[in-house]
Amino acid sequence: MKKILVTGGLGFIGSHTVVELQNEGFEVVVIDNLSNSTESVIDGIVTITGKRPLFEKMDLRDKDKVQAFFAKHSDISGVIHFAASKAVGESVENPLLYYENNLGVLVYMLQELVKKGNSNFIFSSSCTVYGQADEMPITEDAPVKAAESPYGNTKQVGEEIIRDTCNVNPHLAAIALRYFNPIGAHPSVAIGELPIGVPQNLLPYITQTGIGLREQLSVFGDDYPTPDGTCIRDYIHVVDVAKAHVAALQRLIKGTNESNYEVFNLGTGTGSSVLEVIQSFERVTGEKLNYRISPRRAGDVIQAYADTSKANKVLGWKAESTLDDAMKSAWDWERKIRKPEENTTA
C-alpha cells in the first residue's frame, strides 16, 4: 500500500481527494493548518471510507517542521499539494499573504522531494493561469497571459517553479492540474464545502443565501460581453475533480507519463454564466434566491471554460456530473450542516 501525502487535505477539494485515494487503496497522510477547515472533516472521511487518514496539524510555512515531517515519513510515494490561499478578491487586497502561502510553501515541499530522490508530485493549479484567454474553449496550449490577480499569478509562478525544478531533477515527476470551478459536495453529504467566515466563491454564497445565512447574493457585473451580461465559468463537481487527481497520481506511479512535467485542464467543457448558476439553484431546490446586480469585481475575467480532451484521452478521465447534480449536492450539504433536523437526503 503506497503512502500519499495530501497537503490541505481537510479542505474542500483535498478532503474529497482523500476519500477517492482511500477508496483506491492508498494510505493517506493529511497535513492541514485548519485555517479554512476543521478537524471534524476527518469524521466525514471515515463515514464514507471506513478508514481514518493520519492527520498532522501543521503550518507548512514553518520550514523546520516541513523538513522534520519528511524525515519522519521517508516512505511517502507521492504528494498532492492543495495547501494554499485561493480567493481572487482577497488576493487583490492582500497580495503578500498569497505570495507567502502559495509560493514559499511550494518551494519548501519541492526542496524535500528533490532531496528524497524518486518522487511524484501533483500540483493544484487553476484556469486563472490563462487570464482572459483569446479563444474558447481553453486548451492547455493557450498562452499563459499576465495574471488578473495575485492569486492567478501565484499559480503561474508556481507552475514555473515546478517546471524549472523538474528540468534539472529527472527523478521528480510532476503534473499540474488546471481546474476550473469546483463545486458541490460528496453525494453522502458527509463532507462538502465549509468556508470559514464569508465565502469568497460563488456556490457557497448561493447556498448560504438560500438557507438564510446571508441576506443577499451580489452578482458582480451584468455588463460583460456575454449572452446575459454576467461572467461565464466552467463549474465542475468536486468528486470529478478528486477522481482526476487519483488518475494523475496513478499515471506517475505507473510511469506512463510522457515527460516528468505535464499539465492538464480539469473541467466539464461547458461554460455557465452566473445567472445560469442561479437558475440551476432555483430549479433543483424550488427556492427563489435573493440576489442583486453589483459593480464588477477586480480580478475577474469575462469567461473561462475548458477544452478537456487531453485529460479525457491521456488520463482516461472525464467529468460525469452536471451543473444541476453539483448544485443539488451542494444544497443537500448546506441543509445538513445548517438544518440537520430537516435534511431528508438518504
Coordinates of N, CA and C in Angstrom, one line a residue, residues 62-299:
D62 N 6.4 26.9 8.1 CA 7.5 26.6 9.0 C 8.4 25.5 8.4
K63 N 9.5 26.0 7.8 CA 10.4 25.1 7.1 C 10.9 24.0 7.9
D64 N 11.3 24.3 9.1 CA 11.8 23.3 10.0 C 10.8 22.1 10.2
K65 N 9.6 22.4 10.4 CA 8.6 21.4 10.5 C 8.4 20.6 9.3
V66 N 8.5 21.2 8.1 CA 8.4 20.5 6.8 C 9.5 19.5 6.7
Q67 N 10.7 19.9 7.1 CA 11.9 19.1 7.0 C 11.7 17.9 8.0
A68 N 11.2 18.2 9.2 CA 11.0 17.1 10.2 C 10.0 16.1 9.7
F69 N 9.0 16.6 9.1 CA 7.9 15.7 8.6 C 8.5 14.7 7.6
F70 N 9.2 15.2 6.6 CA 9.7 14.3 5.6 C 10.8 13.4 6.1
A71 N 11.5 13.8 7.1 CA 12.4 12.9 7.8 C 11.7 11.8 8.5
K72 N 10.6 12.1 9.0 CA 9.8 11.1 9.7 C 9.0 10.1 8.8
H73 N 8.5 10.7 7.6 CA 7.8 9.9 6.7 C 8.6 9.7 5.4
S74 N 9.7 9.0 5.5 CA 10.5 8.8 4.3 C 10.0 7.9 3.3
D75 N 8.9 7.2 3.6 CA 8.3 6.2 2.7 C 7.1 6.8 1.9
I76 N 7.0 8.1 1.9 CA 5.9 8.7 1.1 C 6.2 8.5 -0.4
S77 N 5.2 8.0 -1.2 CA 5.3 7.7 -2.6 C 4.9 8.9 -3.5
G78 N 4.1 9.8 -2.9 CA 3.7 10.9 -3.7 C 3.0 12.0 -2.9
V79 N 3.0 13.2 -3.4 CA 2.4 14.3 -2.7 C 1.4 15.0 -3.6
I80 N 0.2 15.2 -3.1 CA -0.8 16.0 -3.7 C -0.9 17.3 -2.9
H81 N -0.6 18.4 -3.6 CA -0.4 19.7 -2.9 C -1.6 20.6 -3.1
F82 N -2.4 20.7 -2.1 CA -3.6 21.7 -2.2 C -3.4 22.9 -1.3
A83 N -2.5 22.8 -0.3 CA -2.4 23.8 0.7 C -2.0 25.2 0.1
A84 N -3.0 26.1 0.1 CA -2.8 27.4 -0.5 C -4.0 28.3 -0.2
S85 N -3.7 29.6 -0.3 CA -4.9 30.6 -0.2 C -5.5 30.7 -1.6
K86 N -6.8 30.8 -1.7 CA -7.4 30.6 -3.0 C -8.4 31.6 -3.5
A87 N -8.6 32.7 -2.8 CA -9.7 33.7 -3.2 C -9.1 34.8 -4.1
V88 N -9.7 35.0 -5.2 CA -9.2 36.1 -6.1 C -9.3 37.4 -5.5
G89 N -10.5 37.8 -4.9 CA -10.7 39.1 -4.4 C -9.8 39.4 -3.2
E90 N -9.6 38.4 -2.3 CA -8.7 38.5 -1.2 C -7.3 38.7 -1.6
S91 N -6.9 38.1 -2.7 CA -5.5 38.2 -3.1 C -5.2 39.6 -3.6
V92 N -6.2 40.2 -4.2 CA -6.0 41.6 -4.7 C -5.8 42.5 -3.5
E93 N -6.5 42.2 -2.4 CA -6.4 43.1 -1.2 C -5.2 42.8 -0.3
N94 N -4.7 41.5 -0.4 CA -3.6 41.1 0.5 C -2.6 40.2 -0.3
P95 N -1.9 40.8 -1.3 CA -1.1 40.0 -2.1 C 0.1 39.3 -1.4
L96 N 0.7 39.9 -0.4 CA 1.8 39.3 0.2 C 1.4 38.0 1.0
L97 N 0.2 38.0 1.5 CA -0.2 36.7 2.1 C -0.2 35.6 1.1
Y98 N -0.7 35.9 -0.1 CA -0.8 34.9 -1.2 C 0.6 34.5 -1.6
Y99 N 1.5 35.4 -1.8 CA 2.9 35.0 -2.2 C 3.6 34.2 -1.2
E100 N 3.4 34.5 0.1 CA 4.0 33.7 1.2 C 3.4 32.3 1.2
N101 N 2.0 32.2 1.3 CA 1.4 30.9 1.4 C 1.5 30.0 0.2
N102 N 1.4 30.6 -1.0 CA 1.3 29.8 -2.2 C 2.6 29.5 -2.8
L103 N 3.6 30.3 -2.6 CA 4.9 30.1 -3.3 C 6.0 29.6 -2.3
G104 N 6.0 30.3 -1.1 CA 7.0 29.9 -0.2 C 6.9 28.4 0.2
V105 N 5.7 28.0 0.5 CA 5.4 26.6 0.9 C 5.7 25.7 -0.2
L106 N 5.4 26.0 -1.4 CA 5.7 25.2 -2.6 C 7.2 24.9 -2.7
V107 N 8.0 25.9 -2.5 CA 9.4 25.8 -2.6 C 9.9 24.8 -1.5
Y108 N 9.4 24.9 -0.3 CA 9.8 24.0 0.8 C 9.4 22.6 0.5
M109 N 8.2 22.4 -0.1 CA 7.8 21.0 -0.5 C 8.8 20.4 -1.5
L110 N 9.0 21.2 -2.5 CA 9.9 20.7 -3.6 C 11.3 20.4 -3.2
Q111 N 11.8 21.3 -2.3 CA 13.1 21.0 -1.7 C 13.3 19.7 -1.1
E112 N 12.2 19.3 -0.3 CA 12.3 18.0 0.3 C 12.1 16.8 -0.7
L113 N 11.3 17.0 -1.7 CA 11.1 16.0 -2.7 C 12.4 15.8 -3.5
V114 N 13.1 16.9 -3.8 CA 14.3 16.7 -4.5 C 15.4 16.0 -3.7
K115 N 15.4 16.3 -2.4 CA 16.4 15.5 -1.5 C 16.0 14.1 -1.5
K116 N 14.7 13.8 -1.5 CA 14.2 12.4 -1.4 C 14.6 11.5 -2.6
G117 N 14.7 12.1 -3.8 CA 15.0 11.3 -5.0 C 13.8 11.1 -5.7
N118 N 13.5 9.8 -6.0 CA 12.3 9.5 -6.8 C 11.0 9.9 -6.1
S119 N 10.3 10.9 -6.7 CA 9.1 11.5 -6.1 C 8.1 11.8 -7.1
N120 N 6.8 11.8 -6.7 CA 5.7 12.1 -7.6 C 4.9 13.3 -6.9
F121 N 4.6 14.3 -7.7 CA 4.0 15.5 -7.2 C 2.9 16.0 -8.1
I122 N 1.7 16.1 -7.4 CA 0.5 16.7 -8.1 C 0.2 18.1 -7.6
F123 N 0.2 19.1 -8.5 CA 0.0 20.5 -8.1 C -1.4 20.9 -8.4
S124 N -2.0 21.5 -7.4 CA -3.3 22.1 -7.5 C -3.2 23.5 -8.2
S125 N -3.3 23.5 -9.5 CA -3.2 24.7 -10.3 C -4.6 25.2 -10.6
S126 N -4.7 26.1 -11.6 CA -6.0 26.8 -11.8 C -6.1 27.3 -13.2
C127 N -7.3 27.5 -13.7 CA -7.5 28.1 -15.0 C -7.2 29.6 -15.0
T128 N -6.9 30.1 -13.8 CA -6.6 31.5 -13.8 C -5.2 31.8 -14.4
V129 N -4.4 30.7 -14.7 CA -3.1 30.9 -15.3 C -3.3 31.5 -16.8
Y130 N -4.5 31.2 -17.3 CA -4.7 31.7 -18.7 C -5.1 33.2 -18.8
G131 N -5.5 33.8 -17.6 CA -6.0 35.1 -17.7 C -7.3 35.1 -18.5
Q132 N -7.5 36.2 -19.3 CA -8.6 36.2 -20.2 C -8.1 35.6 -21.6
A133 N -8.4 34.4 -21.8 CA -8.0 33.7 -23.0 C -8.6 34.2 -24.2
D134 N -7.9 34.1 -25.3 CA -8.4 34.7 -26.6 C -9.5 33.8 -27.2
E135 N -9.4 32.5 -27.0 CA -10.3 31.6 -27.6 C -11.0 30.7 -26.6
M136 N -12.2 30.3 -26.9 CA -12.9 29.3 -26.0 C -13.3 28.1 -26.9
P137 N -13.3 26.9 -26.3 CA -12.8 26.5 -25.0 C -11.3 26.6 -24.9
I138 N -10.7 26.7 -23.7 CA -9.3 26.9 -23.5 C -8.6 25.6 -23.5
T139 N -7.6 25.4 -24.3 CA -6.7 24.3 -24.3 C -5.5 24.5 -23.5
E140 N -4.7 23.4 -23.2 CA -3.5 23.5 -22.4 C -2.4 24.3 -23.2
D141 N -2.6 24.4 -24.5 CA -1.6 25.2 -25.3 C -1.9 26.7 -25.4
A142 N -3.0 27.1 -24.8 CA -3.3 28.5 -24.8 C -2.2 29.3 -24.1
P143 N -1.9 30.5 -24.6 CA -0.8 31.2 -23.9 C -1.2 31.6 -22.5
V144 N -0.2 31.5 -21.6 CA -0.3 32.0 -20.2 C -0.1 33.5 -20.2
K145 N -1.2 34.2 -20.0 CA -1.1 35.7 -20.0 C -0.8 36.3 -18.7
A146 N -0.6 37.6 -18.7 CA -0.4 38.3 -17.4 C -1.6 38.0 -16.5
A147 N -1.4 37.6 -15.3 CA -2.4 37.3 -14.4 C -3.3 38.5 -14.1
E148 N -4.6 38.2 -13.9 CA -5.6 39.2 -13.5 C -5.6 39.5 -12.0
S149 N -4.9 38.6 -11.2 CA -4.9 38.8 -9.8 C -3.6 38.2 -9.2
P150 N -3.2 38.6 -8.0 CA -2.1 37.9 -7.3 C -2.3 36.4 -7.2
Y151 N -3.6 36.0 -6.9 CA -3.8 34.5 -6.8 C -3.5 33.9 -8.1
G152 N -3.9 34.4 -9.2 CA -3.6 33.8 -10.5 C -2.1 33.8 -10.8
N153 N -1.5 34.9 -10.3 CA 0.0 34.9 -10.5 C 0.7 33.9 -9.7
T154 N 0.2 33.6 -8.5 CA 0.9 32.5 -7.7 C 0.8 31.2 -8.4
K155 N -0.3 30.9 -9.1 CA -0.5 29.7 -9.8 C 0.5 29.6 -11.1
Q156 N 0.6 30.8 -11.7 CA 1.5 30.8 -12.9 C 2.9 30.6 -12.4
V157 N 3.4 31.4 -11.4 CA 4.7 31.2 -10.9 C 5.0 29.9 -10.3
G158 N 3.9 29.3 -9.6 CA 4.1 28.0 -9.1 C 4.4 27.0 -10.1
E159 N 3.6 27.0 -11.2 CA 3.9 26.1 -12.3 C 5.3 26.3 -12.9
E160 N 5.8 27.5 -13.0 CA 7.1 27.8 -13.5 C 8.2 27.2 -12.5
I161 N 7.9 27.3 -11.2 CA 8.9 26.8 -10.2 C 8.9 25.2 -10.4
I162 N 7.8 24.6 -10.5 CA 7.8 23.2 -10.7 C 8.4 22.7 -11.9
R163 N 8.1 23.4 -13.0 CA 8.7 23.0 -14.3 C 10.2 23.2 -14.3
D164 N 10.7 24.3 -13.8 CA 12.2 24.5 -13.7 C 12.8 23.5 -12.8
T165 N 12.2 23.1 -11.7 CA 12.7 22.1 -10.8 C 12.8 20.7 -11.5
C166 N 11.7 20.4 -12.2 CA 11.7 19.1 -12.9 C 12.8 19.1 -14.0
N167 N 13.0 20.2 -14.7 CA 14.0 20.2 -15.7 C 15.4 19.8 -15.3
V168 N 15.7 20.0 -14.1 CA 17.1 19.7 -13.6 C 17.0 18.5 -12.6
N169 N 15.9 17.9 -12.4 CA 15.7 16.8 -11.4 C 14.9 15.7 -12.1
P170 N 15.5 14.9 -12.9 CA 14.7 13.9 -13.7 C 14.0 12.8 -12.8
H171 N 14.4 12.7 -11.6 CA 13.7 11.8 -10.7 C 12.5 12.4 -10.0
L172 N 12.2 13.6 -10.3 CA 11.0 14.2 -9.8 C 10.0 14.3 -11.0
A173 N 8.8 13.7 -10.8 CA 7.8 13.7 -11.8 C 6.6 14.5 -11.2
A174 N 6.1 15.4 -12.0 CA 5.0 16.3 -11.6 C 3.9 16.5 -12.6
I175 N 2.7 16.7 -12.1 CA 1.6 17.0 -13.0 C 0.9 18.2 -12.4
A176 N 0.7 19.3 -13.2 CA -0.1 20.4 -12.7 C -1.5 20.2 -13.3
L177 N -2.5 20.3 -12.4 CA -3.9 20.1 -12.8 C -4.6 21.5 -12.8
R178 N -4.9 22.0 -13.9 CA -5.5 23.4 -14.0 C -7.0 23.2 -14.0
Y179 N -7.6 23.3 -12.8 CA -9.1 23.1 -12.8 C -9.8 24.4 -12.7
F180 N -11.0 24.3 -13.2 CA -11.8 25.5 -13.5 C -12.6 25.8 -12.2
N181 N -13.8 25.5 -12.0 CA -14.5 25.9 -10.8 C -15.2 24.8 -10.1
P182 N -14.5 24.1 -9.2 CA -15.1 23.0 -8.4 C -16.2 23.4 -7.5
I183 N -17.3 22.7 -7.6 CA -18.5 22.9 -6.7 C -19.1 21.6 -6.3
G184 N -20.1 21.7 -5.4 CA -20.8 20.5 -5.0 C -20.3 19.9 -3.7
A185 N -20.7 18.7 -3.4 CA -20.4 18.0 -2.2 C -20.5 16.5 -2.5
H186 N -19.9 15.7 -1.6 CA -19.9 14.3 -1.7 C -21.4 13.9 -1.7
P187 N -21.8 12.9 -2.5 CA -23.2 12.5 -2.5 C -23.7 12.0 -1.2
S188 N -22.8 11.5 -0.3 CA -23.2 11.0 1.0 C -23.6 12.2 1.9
V189 N -23.2 13.4 1.5 CA -23.3 14.6 2.3 C -22.5 14.5 3.7
A190 N -21.5 13.6 3.7 CA -20.7 13.5 4.9 C -19.6 14.6 4.8
I191 N -19.2 15.1 3.7 CA -18.2 16.2 3.5 C -18.7 17.1 2.4
G192 N -18.3 18.3 2.5 CA -18.6 19.3 1.5 C -17.8 20.6 1.7
E193 N -18.2 21.7 1.1 CA -17.5 22.9 1.2 C -18.0 23.7 2.5
L194 N -17.1 24.0 3.3 CA -17.5 24.7 4.6 C -16.5 25.8 4.8
P195 N -16.6 26.9 4.1 CA -15.6 28.0 4.3 C -15.8 28.7 5.6
I196 N -14.7 29.1 6.2 CA -14.8 29.8 7.5 C -14.9 31.3 7.2
G197 N -15.9 31.9 7.8 CA -16.2 33.3 7.5 C -17.1 33.5 6.3
V198 N -17.0 34.6 5.7 CA -17.8 34.9 4.5 C -17.2 34.2 3.3
P199 N -18.0 33.5 2.5 CA -17.4 32.7 1.4 C -16.9 33.7 0.3
Q200 N -15.8 33.2 -0.3 CA -15.2 34.0 -1.4 C -15.6 33.5 -2.7
N201 N -16.2 32.3 -2.8 CA -16.6 31.7 -4.1 C -18.1 31.7 -4.2
L202 N -18.6 31.6 -5.5 CA -20.0 31.8 -5.8 C -20.9 30.8 -5.1
L203 N -20.6 29.5 -5.2 CA -21.5 28.5 -4.8 C -21.8 28.5 -3.3
P204 N -20.8 28.5 -2.4 CA -21.2 28.5 -1.0 C -22.0 29.8 -0.7
Y205 N -21.7 30.9 -1.4 CA -22.5 32.1 -1.1 C -24.0 31.9 -1.6
I206 N -24.1 31.2 -2.7 CA -25.5 31.0 -3.2 C -26.3 30.1 -2.2
T207 N -25.6 29.0 -1.7 CA -26.4 28.1 -0.8 C -26.6 28.7 0.5
Q208 N -25.6 29.5 1.0 CA -25.8 30.2 2.3 C -26.8 31.3 2.2
T209 N -27.0 31.9 1.0 CA -28.1 32.9 0.8 C -29.4 32.1 0.8
G210 N -29.4 31.0 0.1 CA -30.6 30.2 0.0 C -31.1 29.7 1.4
I211 N -30.2 29.4 2.3 CA -30.6 28.8 3.6 C -30.9 29.9 4.6
G212 N -30.5 31.2 4.2 CA -30.8 32.3 5.1 C -29.7 32.8 5.9
L213 N -28.5 32.2 5.7 CA -27.3 32.7 6.5 C -26.8 34.0 5.9
R214 N -26.9 34.2 4.6 CA -26.6 35.5 4.0 C -27.8 36.2 3.5
E215 N -27.9 37.5 3.7 CA -29.1 38.2 3.3 C -29.3 38.3 1.8
Q216 N -28.2 38.4 1.1 CA -28.4 38.7 -0.3 C -27.1 38.3 -1.1
L217 N -27.2 37.8 -2.3 CA -26.1 37.5 -3.1 C -25.8 38.6 -4.0
S218 N -24.5 39.0 -4.2 CA -24.2 40.1 -5.1 C -23.7 39.4 -6.4
V219 N -24.2 39.8 -7.5 CA -23.7 39.3 -8.9 C -22.9 40.5 -9.4
F220 N -21.6 40.2 -9.5 CA -20.6 41.3 -9.8 C -20.6 41.5 -11.3
G221 N -21.4 42.4 -11.7 CA -21.4 42.9 -13.1 C -22.4 42.2 -14.0
D222 N -23.2 42.9 -14.7 CA -24.1 42.3 -15.7 C -24.0 43.0 -17.1
D223 N -22.8 43.6 -17.3 CA -22.5 44.4 -18.5 C -21.3 43.8 -19.2
Y224 N -21.0 42.5 -19.0 CA -19.9 41.8 -19.7 C -20.4 41.4 -21.1
P225 N -19.5 41.3 -22.0 CA -19.9 40.8 -23.4 C -20.2 39.3 -23.5
T226 N -21.2 38.9 -22.7 CA -21.7 37.5 -22.7 C -23.2 37.6 -23.0
P227 N -23.8 36.4 -23.3 CA -25.2 36.4 -23.6 C -26.1 37.1 -22.6
D228 N -25.9 36.9 -21.3 CA -26.8 37.6 -20.3 C -26.0 38.7 -19.5
G229 N -24.8 39.0 -19.9 CA -24.0 40.1 -19.3 C -23.3 39.7 -18.1
T230 N -23.4 38.4 -17.6 CA -22.6 38.0 -16.4 C -21.5 37.1 -16.8
C231 N -20.5 37.0 -15.9 CA -19.3 36.2 -16.2 C -19.7 34.7 -16.4
I232 N -18.8 34.1 -17.2 CA -19.0 32.7 -17.6 C -17.9 31.8 -17.0
R233 N -18.2 30.7 -16.4 CA -17.2 29.8 -15.8 C -17.6 28.4 -16.1
D234 N -16.6 27.5 -16.0 CA -16.8 26.1 -16.1 C -16.9 25.4 -14.7
Y235 N -18.1 25.1 -14.3 CA -18.3 24.6 -13.0 C -18.3 23.0 -13.0
I236 N -17.4 22.4 -12.2 CA -17.2 21.0 -12.2 C -17.4 20.4 -10.8
H237 N -18.1 19.3 -10.8 CA -18.4 18.6 -9.5 C -17.0 18.2 -8.8
V238 N -17.0 18.5 -7.5 CA -15.7 18.3 -6.8 C -15.3 16.8 -6.8
V239 N -16.3 15.9 -6.8 CA -15.9 14.5 -6.9 C -15.2 14.1 -8.2
D240 N -15.7 14.8 -9.3 CA -15.0 14.6 -10.5 C -13.5 15.1 -10.5
V241 N -13.4 16.2 -9.8 CA -12.0 16.8 -9.7 C -11.1 15.9 -8.8
A242 N -11.7 15.3 -7.8 CA -10.9 14.4 -6.9 C -10.5 13.2 -7.6
K243 N -11.4 12.6 -8.4 CA -11.0 11.4 -9.2 C -9.9 11.7 -10.2
A244 N -9.9 12.9 -10.7 CA -8.8 13.3 -11.7 C -7.5 13.3 -11.0
H245 N -7.4 13.7 -9.7 CA -6.2 13.7 -9.0 C -5.6 12.3 -8.8
V246 N -6.6 11.3 -8.6 CA -6.1 10.0 -8.4 C -5.6 9.4 -9.7
A247 N -6.3 9.7 -10.8 CA -5.9 9.3 -12.2 C -4.5 9.8 -12.5
A248 N -4.3 11.1 -12.2 CA -3.0 11.7 -12.4 C -1.9 11.1 -11.6
L249 N -2.2 10.8 -10.3 CA -1.2 10.2 -9.5 C -0.8 8.8 -9.9
Q250 N -1.8 8.0 -10.3 CA -1.6 6.7 -10.8 C -0.7 6.7 -12.1
R251 N -0.9 7.7 -12.9 CA -0.1 7.9 -14.1 C 1.4 8.0 -13.8
L252 N 1.7 8.8 -12.7 CA 3.0 9.0 -12.3 C 3.6 7.7 -11.7
I253 N 2.8 7.1 -10.8 CA 3.3 5.9 -10.1 C 3.6 4.8 -11.1
K254 N 2.7 4.7 -12.1 CA 2.9 3.6 -13.1 C 4.0 4.0 -14.1
G255 N 4.4 5.2 -14.1 CA 5.5 5.7 -15.0 C 5.1 5.8 -16.5
T256 N 3.7 6.0 -16.7 CA 3.2 6.1 -18.1 C 3.3 7.6 -18.6
N257 N 3.7 8.5 -17.7 CA 3.8 9.9 -18.1 C 4.9 10.0 -19.3
E258 N 4.6 10.9 -20.2 CA 5.5 11.1 -21.3 C 6.7 12.0 -21.0
S259 N 6.5 12.9 -20.0 CA 7.7 13.7 -19.5 C 7.5 13.8 -18.0
N260 N 8.5 14.4 -17.4 CA 8.4 14.5 -15.9 C 7.7 15.8 -15.5
Y261 N 7.2 16.5 -16.4 CA 6.3 17.6 -16.1 C 5.2 17.7 -17.1
E262 N 3.9 17.5 -16.7 CA 2.8 17.6 -17.6 C 1.7 18.5 -17.0
V263 N 0.8 19.0 -17.9 CA -0.3 19.9 -17.5 C -1.6 19.4 -18.1
F264 N -2.6 19.4 -17.3 CA -4.0 19.0 -17.8 C -5.0 20.0 -17.3
N265 N -6.0 20.3 -18.1 CA -7.2 21.0 -17.7 C -8.2 20.1 -17.1
L266 N -8.9 20.5 -16.1 CA -10.0 19.8 -15.5 C -11.2 20.7 -15.5
G267 N -12.2 20.2 -16.3 CA -13.5 21.0 -16.4 C -14.5 20.1 -17.0
T268 N -15.6 20.7 -17.3 CA -16.7 19.9 -18.0 C -16.7 20.2 -19.5
G269 N -16.1 21.3 -19.9 CA -16.1 21.7 -21.3 C -17.3 22.6 -21.6
T270 N -18.1 22.9 -20.6 CA -19.3 23.8 -20.8 C -19.2 25.0 -19.9
G271 N -19.5 26.1 -20.5 CA -19.5 27.4 -19.7 C -20.9 27.7 -19.2
S272 N -21.0 28.2 -18.0 CA -22.3 28.6 -17.4 C -22.1 30.0 -16.8
S273 N -23.1 30.9 -17.1 CA -23.0 32.2 -16.6 C -23.4 32.2 -15.1
V274 N -23.2 33.3 -14.4 CA -23.6 33.4 -13.0 C -25.1 33.3 -12.9
L275 N -25.8 34.0 -13.8 CA -27.3 33.9 -13.8 C -27.7 32.5 -14.1
E276 N -27.1 31.7 -15.0 CA -27.4 30.3 -15.2 C -27.2 29.5 -14.0
V277 N -26.2 29.8 -13.2 CA -25.9 29.0 -12.0 C -27.0 29.3 -11.0
I278 N -27.4 30.6 -10.9 CA -28.6 30.9 -10.0 C -29.8 30.2 -10.5
Q279 N -30.1 30.1 -11.8 CA -31.2 29.4 -12.3 C -31.2 27.9 -12.0
S280 N -30.0 27.4 -12.0 CA -29.8 26.0 -11.6 C -30.2 25.7 -10.2
F281 N -29.7 26.6 -9.3 CA -30.1 26.5 -7.9 C -31.6 26.6 -7.7
E282 N -32.2 27.5 -8.3 CA -33.7 27.7 -8.2 C -34.4 26.5 -8.8
R283 N -33.9 25.9 -9.8 CA -34.5 24.7 -10.5 C -34.5 23.5 -9.6
V284 N -33.3 23.2 -9.0 CA -33.1 22.0 -8.3 C -33.6 22.1 -6.8
T285 N -33.8 23.3 -6.3 CA -34.2 23.4 -4.9 C -35.6 23.9 -4.8
G286 N -36.2 24.5 -5.8 CA -37.5 25.1 -5.7 C -37.5 26.4 -4.9
E287 N -36.4 26.9 -4.6 CA -36.2 28.1 -3.8 C -35.9 29.3 -4.7
K288 N -36.5 30.5 -4.4 CA -36.1 31.7 -5.1 C -34.9 32.3 -4.3
L289 N -33.9 32.8 -5.1 CA -32.7 33.3 -4.5 C -32.8 34.8 -4.5
N290 N -32.4 35.4 -3.4 CA -32.4 36.9 -3.2 C -31.0 37.3 -3.7
Y291 N -31.0 38.0 -4.9 CA -29.7 38.5 -5.4 C -29.9 39.9 -6.0
R292 N -28.8 40.6 -6.2 CA -28.8 41.9 -6.8 C -27.6 42.0 -7.7
I293 N -27.7 42.9 -8.7 CA -26.5 43.2 -9.5 C -25.7 44.3 -8.9
S294 N -24.4 44.0 -8.8 CA -23.4 44.9 -8.2 C -22.3 45.3 -9.2
P295 N -21.5 46.3 -8.9 CA -20.4 46.6 -9.9 C -19.5 45.5 -10.1
R296 N -18.8 45.5 -11.2 CA -17.7 44.5 -11.5 C -16.7 44.4 -10.3
R297 N -16.1 43.2 -10.2 CA -15.2 43.0 -9.1 C -13.8 42.9 -9.7
A298 N -12.8 43.5 -9.1 CA -11.4 43.5 -9.6 C -10.9 42.1 -9.7
G299 N -10.2 41.8 -10.8 CA -9.6 40.5 -10.9 C -10.4 39.4 -11.7

